[in-house]
Short mmCIF file of C-alpha atoms and ligand atoms in Angstrom, two decimals:
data_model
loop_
_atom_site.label_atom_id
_atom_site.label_comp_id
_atom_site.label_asym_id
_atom_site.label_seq_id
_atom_site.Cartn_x
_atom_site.Cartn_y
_atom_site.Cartn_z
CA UNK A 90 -4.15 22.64 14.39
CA UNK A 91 -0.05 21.93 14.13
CA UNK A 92 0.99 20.97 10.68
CA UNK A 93 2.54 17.08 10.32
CA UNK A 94 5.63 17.03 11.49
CA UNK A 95 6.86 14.04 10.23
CA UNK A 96 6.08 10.63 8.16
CA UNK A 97 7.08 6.87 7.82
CA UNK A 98 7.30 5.87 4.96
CA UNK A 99 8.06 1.64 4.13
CA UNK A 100 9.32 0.63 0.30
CA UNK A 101 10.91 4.04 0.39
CA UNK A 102 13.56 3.39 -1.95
CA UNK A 103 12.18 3.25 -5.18
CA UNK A 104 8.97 3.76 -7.39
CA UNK A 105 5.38 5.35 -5.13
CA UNK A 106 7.85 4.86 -1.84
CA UNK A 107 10.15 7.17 -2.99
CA UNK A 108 8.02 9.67 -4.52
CA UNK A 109 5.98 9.79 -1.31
CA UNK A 110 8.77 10.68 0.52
CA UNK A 111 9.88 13.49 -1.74
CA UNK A 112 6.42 14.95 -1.53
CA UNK A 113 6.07 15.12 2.31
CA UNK A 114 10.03 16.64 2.42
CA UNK A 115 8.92 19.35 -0.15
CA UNK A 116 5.91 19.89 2.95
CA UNK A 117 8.36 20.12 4.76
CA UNK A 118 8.26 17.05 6.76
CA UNK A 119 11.00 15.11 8.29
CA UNK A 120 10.73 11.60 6.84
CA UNK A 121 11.56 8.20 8.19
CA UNK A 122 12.59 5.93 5.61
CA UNK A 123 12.99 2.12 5.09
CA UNK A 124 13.49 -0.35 2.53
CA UNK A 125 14.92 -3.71 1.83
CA UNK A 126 17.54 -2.24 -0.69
CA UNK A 127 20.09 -0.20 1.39
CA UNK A 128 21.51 1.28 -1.87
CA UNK A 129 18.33 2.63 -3.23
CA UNK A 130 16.73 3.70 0.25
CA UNK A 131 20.32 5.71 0.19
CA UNK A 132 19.67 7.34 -2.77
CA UNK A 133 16.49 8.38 -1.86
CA UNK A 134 17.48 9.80 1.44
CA UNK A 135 19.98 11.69 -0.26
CA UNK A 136 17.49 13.00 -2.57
CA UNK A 137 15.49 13.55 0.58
CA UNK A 138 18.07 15.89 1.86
CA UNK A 139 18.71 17.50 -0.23
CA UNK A 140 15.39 19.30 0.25
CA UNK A 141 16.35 20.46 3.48
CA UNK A 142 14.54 18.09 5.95
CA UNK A 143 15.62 15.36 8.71
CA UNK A 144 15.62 12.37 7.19
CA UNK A 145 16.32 9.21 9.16
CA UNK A 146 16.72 5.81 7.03
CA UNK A 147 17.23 2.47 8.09
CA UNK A 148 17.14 -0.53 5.75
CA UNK A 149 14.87 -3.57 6.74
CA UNK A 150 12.84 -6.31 5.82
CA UNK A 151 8.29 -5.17 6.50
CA UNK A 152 7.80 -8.47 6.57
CA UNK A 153 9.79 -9.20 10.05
CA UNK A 154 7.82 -7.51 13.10
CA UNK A 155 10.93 -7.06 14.96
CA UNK A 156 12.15 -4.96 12.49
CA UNK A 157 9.38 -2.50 12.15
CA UNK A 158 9.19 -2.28 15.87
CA UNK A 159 12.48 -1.19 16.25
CA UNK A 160 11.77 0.99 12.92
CA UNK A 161 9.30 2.79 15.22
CA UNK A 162 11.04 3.09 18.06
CA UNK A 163 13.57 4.68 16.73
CA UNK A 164 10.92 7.30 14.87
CA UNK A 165 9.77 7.83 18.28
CA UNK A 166 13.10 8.41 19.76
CA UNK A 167 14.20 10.93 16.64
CA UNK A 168 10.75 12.79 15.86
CA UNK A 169 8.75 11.89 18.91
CA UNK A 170 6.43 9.86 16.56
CA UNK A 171 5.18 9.86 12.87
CA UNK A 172 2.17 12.45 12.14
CA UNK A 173 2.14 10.28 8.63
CA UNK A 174 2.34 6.73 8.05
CA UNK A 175 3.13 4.88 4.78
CA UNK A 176 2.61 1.44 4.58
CA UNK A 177 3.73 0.96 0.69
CA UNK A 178 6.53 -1.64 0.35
CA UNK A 179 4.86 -4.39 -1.90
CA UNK A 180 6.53 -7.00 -3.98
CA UNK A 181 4.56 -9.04 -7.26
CA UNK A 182 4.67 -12.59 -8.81
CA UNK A 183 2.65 -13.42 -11.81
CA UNK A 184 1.17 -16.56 -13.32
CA UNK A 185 -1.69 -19.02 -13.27
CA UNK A 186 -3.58 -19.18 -10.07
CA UNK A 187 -2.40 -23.12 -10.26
CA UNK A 188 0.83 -22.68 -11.01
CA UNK A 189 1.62 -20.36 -7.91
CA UNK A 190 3.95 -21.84 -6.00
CA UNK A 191 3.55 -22.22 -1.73
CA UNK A 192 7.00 -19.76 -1.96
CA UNK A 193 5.06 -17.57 -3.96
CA UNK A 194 2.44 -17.53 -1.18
CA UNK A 195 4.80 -16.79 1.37
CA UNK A 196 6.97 -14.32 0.30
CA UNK A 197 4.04 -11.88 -0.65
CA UNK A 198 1.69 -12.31 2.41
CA UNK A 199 5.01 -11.54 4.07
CA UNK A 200 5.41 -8.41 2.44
CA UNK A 201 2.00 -7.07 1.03
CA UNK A 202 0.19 -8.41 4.09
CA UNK A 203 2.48 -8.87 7.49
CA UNK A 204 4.44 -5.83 6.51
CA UNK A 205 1.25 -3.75 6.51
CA UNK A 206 -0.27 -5.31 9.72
CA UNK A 207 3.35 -4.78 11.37
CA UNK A 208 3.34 -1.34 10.67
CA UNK A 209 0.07 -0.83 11.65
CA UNK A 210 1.36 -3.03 14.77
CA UNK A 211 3.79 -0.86 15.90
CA UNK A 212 3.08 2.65 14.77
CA UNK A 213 -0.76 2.81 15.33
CA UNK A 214 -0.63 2.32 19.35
CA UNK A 215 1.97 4.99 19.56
CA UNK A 216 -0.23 7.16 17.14
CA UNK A 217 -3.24 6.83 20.03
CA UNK A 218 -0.49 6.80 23.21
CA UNK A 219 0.63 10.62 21.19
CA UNK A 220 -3.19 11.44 20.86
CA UNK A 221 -2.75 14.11 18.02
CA UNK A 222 -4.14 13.66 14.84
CA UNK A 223 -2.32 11.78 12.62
CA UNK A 224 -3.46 9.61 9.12
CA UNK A 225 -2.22 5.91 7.67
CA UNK A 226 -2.25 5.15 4.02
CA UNK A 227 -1.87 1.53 3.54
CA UNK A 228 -0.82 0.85 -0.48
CA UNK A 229 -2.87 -2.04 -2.26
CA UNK A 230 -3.32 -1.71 -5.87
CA UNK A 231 -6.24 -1.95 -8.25
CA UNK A 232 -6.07 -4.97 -8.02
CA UNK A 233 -6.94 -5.11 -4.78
CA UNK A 234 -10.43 -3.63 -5.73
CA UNK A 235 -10.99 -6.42 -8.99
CA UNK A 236 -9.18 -9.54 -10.66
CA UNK A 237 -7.25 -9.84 -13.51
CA UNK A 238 -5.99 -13.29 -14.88
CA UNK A 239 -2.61 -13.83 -14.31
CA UNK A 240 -2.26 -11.85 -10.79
CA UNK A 241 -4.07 -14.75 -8.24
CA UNK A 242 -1.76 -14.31 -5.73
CA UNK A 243 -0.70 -10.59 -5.38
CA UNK A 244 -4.47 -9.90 -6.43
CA UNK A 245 -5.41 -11.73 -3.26
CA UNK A 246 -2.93 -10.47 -0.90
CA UNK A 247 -3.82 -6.42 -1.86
CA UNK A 248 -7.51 -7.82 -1.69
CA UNK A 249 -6.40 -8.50 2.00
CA UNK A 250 -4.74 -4.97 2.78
CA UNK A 251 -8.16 -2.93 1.11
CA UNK A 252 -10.20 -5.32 3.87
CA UNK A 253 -7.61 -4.85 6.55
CA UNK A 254 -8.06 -1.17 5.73
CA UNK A 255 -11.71 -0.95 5.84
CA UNK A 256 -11.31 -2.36 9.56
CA UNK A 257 -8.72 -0.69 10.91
CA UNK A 258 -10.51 2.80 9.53
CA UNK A 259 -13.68 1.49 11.15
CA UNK A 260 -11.78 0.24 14.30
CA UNK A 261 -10.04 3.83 15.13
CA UNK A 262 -13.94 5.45 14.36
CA UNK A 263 -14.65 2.88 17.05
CA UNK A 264 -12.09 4.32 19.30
CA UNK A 265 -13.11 7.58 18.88
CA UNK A 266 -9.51 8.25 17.65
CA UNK A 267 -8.13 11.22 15.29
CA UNK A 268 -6.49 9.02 12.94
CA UNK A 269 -7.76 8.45 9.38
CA UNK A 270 -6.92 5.88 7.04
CA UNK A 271 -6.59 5.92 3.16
CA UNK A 272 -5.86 2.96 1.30
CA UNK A 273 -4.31 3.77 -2.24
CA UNK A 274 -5.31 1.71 -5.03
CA UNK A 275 -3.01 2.66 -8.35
CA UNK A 276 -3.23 0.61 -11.58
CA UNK A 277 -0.19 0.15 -13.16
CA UNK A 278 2.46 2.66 -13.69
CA UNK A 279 6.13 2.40 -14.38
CA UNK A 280 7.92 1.51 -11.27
CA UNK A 281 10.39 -1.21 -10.62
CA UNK A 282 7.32 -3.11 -9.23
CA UNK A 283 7.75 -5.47 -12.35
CA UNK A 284 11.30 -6.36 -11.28
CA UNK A 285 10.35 -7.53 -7.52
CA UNK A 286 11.98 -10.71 -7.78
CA UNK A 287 15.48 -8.97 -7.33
CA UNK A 288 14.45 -8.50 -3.56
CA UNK A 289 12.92 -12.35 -3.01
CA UNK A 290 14.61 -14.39 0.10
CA UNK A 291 16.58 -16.62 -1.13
CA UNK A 292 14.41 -19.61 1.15
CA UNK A 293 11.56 -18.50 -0.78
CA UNK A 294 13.14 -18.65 -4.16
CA UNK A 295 10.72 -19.33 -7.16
CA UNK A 296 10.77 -23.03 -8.18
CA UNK A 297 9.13 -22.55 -11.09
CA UNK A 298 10.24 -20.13 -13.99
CA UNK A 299 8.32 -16.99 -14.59
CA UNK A 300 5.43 -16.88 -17.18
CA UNK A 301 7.11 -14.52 -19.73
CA UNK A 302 2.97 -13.35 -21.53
CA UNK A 303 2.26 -11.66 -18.32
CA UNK A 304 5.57 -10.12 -17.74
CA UNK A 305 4.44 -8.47 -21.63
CA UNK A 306 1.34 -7.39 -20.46
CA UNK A 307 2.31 -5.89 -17.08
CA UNK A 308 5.19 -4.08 -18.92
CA UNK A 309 3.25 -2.71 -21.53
CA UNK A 310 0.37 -1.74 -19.01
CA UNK A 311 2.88 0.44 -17.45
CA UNK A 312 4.57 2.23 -20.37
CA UNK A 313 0.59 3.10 -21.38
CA UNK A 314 -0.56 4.97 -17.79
CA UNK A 315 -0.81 8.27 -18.29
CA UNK A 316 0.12 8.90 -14.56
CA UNK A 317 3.73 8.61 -12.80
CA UNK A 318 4.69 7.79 -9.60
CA UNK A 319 4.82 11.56 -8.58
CA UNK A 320 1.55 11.77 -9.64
CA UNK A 321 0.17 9.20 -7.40
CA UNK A 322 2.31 10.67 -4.62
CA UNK A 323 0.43 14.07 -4.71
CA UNK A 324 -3.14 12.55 -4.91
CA UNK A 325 -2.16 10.62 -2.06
CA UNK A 326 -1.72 13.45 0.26
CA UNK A 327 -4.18 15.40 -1.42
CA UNK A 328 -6.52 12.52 0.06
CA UNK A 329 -4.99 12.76 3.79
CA UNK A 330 -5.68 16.09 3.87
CA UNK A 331 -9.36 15.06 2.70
CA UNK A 332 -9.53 12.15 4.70
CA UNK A 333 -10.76 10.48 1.79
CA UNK A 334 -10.29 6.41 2.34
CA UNK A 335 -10.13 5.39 -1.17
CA UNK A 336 -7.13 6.42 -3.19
CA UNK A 337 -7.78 5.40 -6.89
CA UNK A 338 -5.53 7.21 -9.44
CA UNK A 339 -6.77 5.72 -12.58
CA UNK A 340 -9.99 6.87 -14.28
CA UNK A 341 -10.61 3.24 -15.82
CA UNK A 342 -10.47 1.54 -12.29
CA UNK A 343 -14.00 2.64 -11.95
CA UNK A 344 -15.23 0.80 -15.05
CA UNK A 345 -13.43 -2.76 -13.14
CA UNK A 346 -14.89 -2.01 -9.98
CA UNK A 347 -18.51 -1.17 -11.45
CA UNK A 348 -17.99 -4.49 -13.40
CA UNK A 349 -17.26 -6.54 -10.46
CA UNK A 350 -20.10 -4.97 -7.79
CA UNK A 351 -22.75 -5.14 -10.89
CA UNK A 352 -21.52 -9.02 -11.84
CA UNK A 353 -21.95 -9.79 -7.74
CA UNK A 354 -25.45 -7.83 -7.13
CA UNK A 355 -27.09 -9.48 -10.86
CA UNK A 356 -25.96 -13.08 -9.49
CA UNK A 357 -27.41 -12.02 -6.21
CA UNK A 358 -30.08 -10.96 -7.70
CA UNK A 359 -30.87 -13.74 -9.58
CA UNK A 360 -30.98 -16.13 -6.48
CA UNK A 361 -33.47 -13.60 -4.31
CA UNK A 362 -35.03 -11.59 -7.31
CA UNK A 363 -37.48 -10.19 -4.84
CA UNK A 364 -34.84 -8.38 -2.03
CA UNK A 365 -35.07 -4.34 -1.38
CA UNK A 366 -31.86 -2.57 -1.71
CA UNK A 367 -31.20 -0.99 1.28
CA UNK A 368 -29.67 2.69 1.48
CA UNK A 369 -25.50 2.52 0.59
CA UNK A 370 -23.34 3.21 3.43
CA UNK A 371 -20.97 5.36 4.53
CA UNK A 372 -17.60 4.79 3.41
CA UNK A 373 -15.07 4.64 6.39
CA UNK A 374 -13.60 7.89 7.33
CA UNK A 375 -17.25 9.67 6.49
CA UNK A 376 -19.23 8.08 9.25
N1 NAD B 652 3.70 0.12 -9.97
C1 NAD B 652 2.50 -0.34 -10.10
O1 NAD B 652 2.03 -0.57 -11.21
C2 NAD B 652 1.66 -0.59 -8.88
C3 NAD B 652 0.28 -0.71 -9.04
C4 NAD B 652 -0.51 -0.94 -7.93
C5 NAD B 652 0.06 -1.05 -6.68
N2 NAD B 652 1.42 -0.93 -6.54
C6 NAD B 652 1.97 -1.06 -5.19
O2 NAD B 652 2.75 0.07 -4.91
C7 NAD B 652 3.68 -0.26 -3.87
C8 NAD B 652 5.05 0.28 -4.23
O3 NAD B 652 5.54 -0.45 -5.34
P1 NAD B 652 6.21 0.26 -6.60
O4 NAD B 652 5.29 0.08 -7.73
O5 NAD B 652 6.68 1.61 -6.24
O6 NAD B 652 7.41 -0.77 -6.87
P2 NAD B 652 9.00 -0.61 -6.60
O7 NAD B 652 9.55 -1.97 -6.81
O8 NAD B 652 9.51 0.50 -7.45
O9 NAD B 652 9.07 -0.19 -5.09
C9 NAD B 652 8.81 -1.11 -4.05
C10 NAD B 652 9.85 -0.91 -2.96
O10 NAD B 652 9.60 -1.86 -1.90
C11 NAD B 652 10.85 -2.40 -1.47
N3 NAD B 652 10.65 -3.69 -0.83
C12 NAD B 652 10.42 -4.90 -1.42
N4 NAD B 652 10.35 -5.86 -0.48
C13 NAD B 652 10.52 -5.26 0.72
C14 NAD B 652 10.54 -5.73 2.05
N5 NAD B 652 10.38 -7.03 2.34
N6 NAD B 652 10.73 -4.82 3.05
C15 NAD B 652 10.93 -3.51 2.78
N7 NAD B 652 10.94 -3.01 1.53
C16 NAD B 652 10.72 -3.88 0.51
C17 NAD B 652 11.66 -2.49 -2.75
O11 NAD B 652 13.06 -2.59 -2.48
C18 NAD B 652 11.27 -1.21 -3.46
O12 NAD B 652 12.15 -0.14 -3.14
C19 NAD B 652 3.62 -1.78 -3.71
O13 NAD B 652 2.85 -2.11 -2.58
C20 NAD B 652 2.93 -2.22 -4.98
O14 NAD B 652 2.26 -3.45 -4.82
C21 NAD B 652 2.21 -0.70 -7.61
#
C-alpha cells in the first residue's frame, strides 16, 4: 500500500488547522492549505516549508462552495488529489440560547456546517473518481457529543457535523469505498477559537454585544486542558491510521457523553420500563 501523498487541510492558519498541517509535512506529506486569514495561512505555509514539503495555500472563505471547488481543483491539478482531508475551519459565538441572534445562526452553519458539507462536496467524488484509499476527518468539538449552557448555537451546529459524519462514514461503507472517516471531538484547548469574531462577515455582524461570563469560562477552560493543539494533531492521525471514527482527546468527555446517553435511556426507560436492550452496534468505520 503507497503512503499518503498529500492532505487538505481547511482553517489551516491557526490553532488544530495549523498543527494538522505541520504533522502531515513532518510525514512527509505535501499539504494544501486554506484559510480565511491570508496572513496567518502565510505563516503557516511558511512554517510548512520549511519542513521540506510542497505546500500549496490559497486563502478562502469554507463557507462559499465555489470556493472549495476551485480549492479542489486546484489540489487535483498540483497533487493529483488529496490522500487526506481536513475539514477543521470552525468559528464560535456564545450566549443564551434566546439571545442568539438569526446572524449568529448564519454565520456558523456557514462555516461549521456548509464548509464541512462543501468540502465533503468537492473532495469526496474525486476521492472515489481516484479510487485509492484515502480518509476525511471532519472537526466538531465536544460539544458536538453533549450541551453545555451558554454554547446553543455552535453546540448545535458541531451536533450537525458528528451526524453528518456518522452518514457520510456509513454512506462510503455503502459504496463499498476505501475511504474512512473520523470526526474529531476536542474539548477546549487554547487556540484562537475564543477570538472567532475577528473573522465574522461584516453582513452578519453581531447585533447584540457579547456575554462577557462565558467568554470567562471558555477562557479559563482553555488555560486548564492539559492537551495542546499539537497534541490533538497527533491523535488525529494516529486515528486515520486506525480508522477509528471517533476522535475524543479529553479523558473527561467520556463522563459528558455517559451523562447524556444514561439521562436519554433512564427517561426512555421510564416511558417503556418493560423494552429489551438490544445488542450495541457497530460504530461506523468497524462494520
Ligand atoms: N479550541 C477549542 O477549544 C476547540 C474545541 C473543540 C472544537 N474546536 C474546533 O476546532 C476547529 C479549529 O478551531 P481552533 O480551535 O483551532 O480555532 P482557531 O481560531 O485557532 O482556528 C480556526 C481557523 O479557522 C479559520 N476560519 C474561520 N472562518 C473561516 C472560514 N469561513 N473559512 C476558512 N477558514 C476560516 C480561522 O481564520 C482560523 O485560522 C474548529 O472547527 C473549532 O470549532 C476547537
Amino acid at each position: 500500500m503507497s503512503a499518503p501523498a498529500a492532505a487538505a487541510i481547511t482553517g489551516a492558519g491557526s490553532g488544530i488547522g495549523r498543527e494538522l498541517a505541520l504533522a502531515c509535512a513532518r510525514e512527509g506529506m505535501a499539504v494544501a492549505l486554506t484559510d480565511i486569514e491570508p496572513a496567518a495561512l502565510a505563516q503557516t505555509a511558511m512554517m510548512a516549508e520549511s519542513l521540506g514539503v510542497d505546500v500549496m495555500a490559497r486563502a478562502g472563505d469554507v463557507g462559499q462552495a465555489d470556493q472549495v471547488e476551485a480549492f479542489a481543483s486546484e489540489c487535483e491539478a498540483r497533487f493529483g488529489g488529496v490522500d487526506w482531508l481536513f475539514n477543521n475551519a470552525g468559528v464560535a459565538v456564545l450566549g443564551p440560547a434566546w439571545s442568539a441572534t438569526d446572524e449568529d445562526w448564519q454565520w456558523l452553519w456557514s462555516v461549521n456546517v456548509r464548509g464541512v458539507a462543501n468540502g465533503v462536496r468537492s473532495f469526496v467524488p474525486r476521492m472515489l473518481a481516484r479510487r485509492t484509499r484515502a480518509h476525511v476527518v471532519n472537526t466538531a468539538s465536544a460539544a458536538g457529543l453533549a450541551t453545555l449552557a451558554g454554547s446553543s448555537v455552535y453546540s448545535a451546529t458541531k451536533h450537525a457535523v458528528v451526524a453528518f459524519s456518522e452518514c457520510l462514514a456509513r454512506d462510503l461503507e455503502q459504496a463499498g469505498a476505501d475511504i474512512g472517516v473520523s470526526v474529531l471531538c476536542p474539548s477546549l484547548l487554547p487556540t484562537g477559537i475564543h477570538q472567532s469574531g475577528r473573522n465574522r462577515p461584516f453582513e452578519l455582524a453581531n447585533t447584540v454585544s457579547p456575554a462577557s461570563a462565558y467568554g470567562e469560562r471558555v477562557r479559563l477552560g482553555m488555560a486548564a486542558s492539559p492537551i495542546d493543539a499539537t497534541d490533538v494533531a497527533a491523535m488525529t492521525l494516529d486515528a486515520i491510521r486506525a480508522r477509528r471514527f471517533y476522535v475524543v482527546p479529553h479523558v473527561q468527555t467520556g463522563d459528558s457523553v455517559r451523562r447524556r446517553m444514561h439521562a436519554i435511556l433512564d427517561d426512555h426507560r421510564a416511558l417503556h420500563p418493560d423494552a429489551a436492550a438490544s445488542p450495541l452496534p457497530s460504530p461506523p468505520n468497524k462494520e
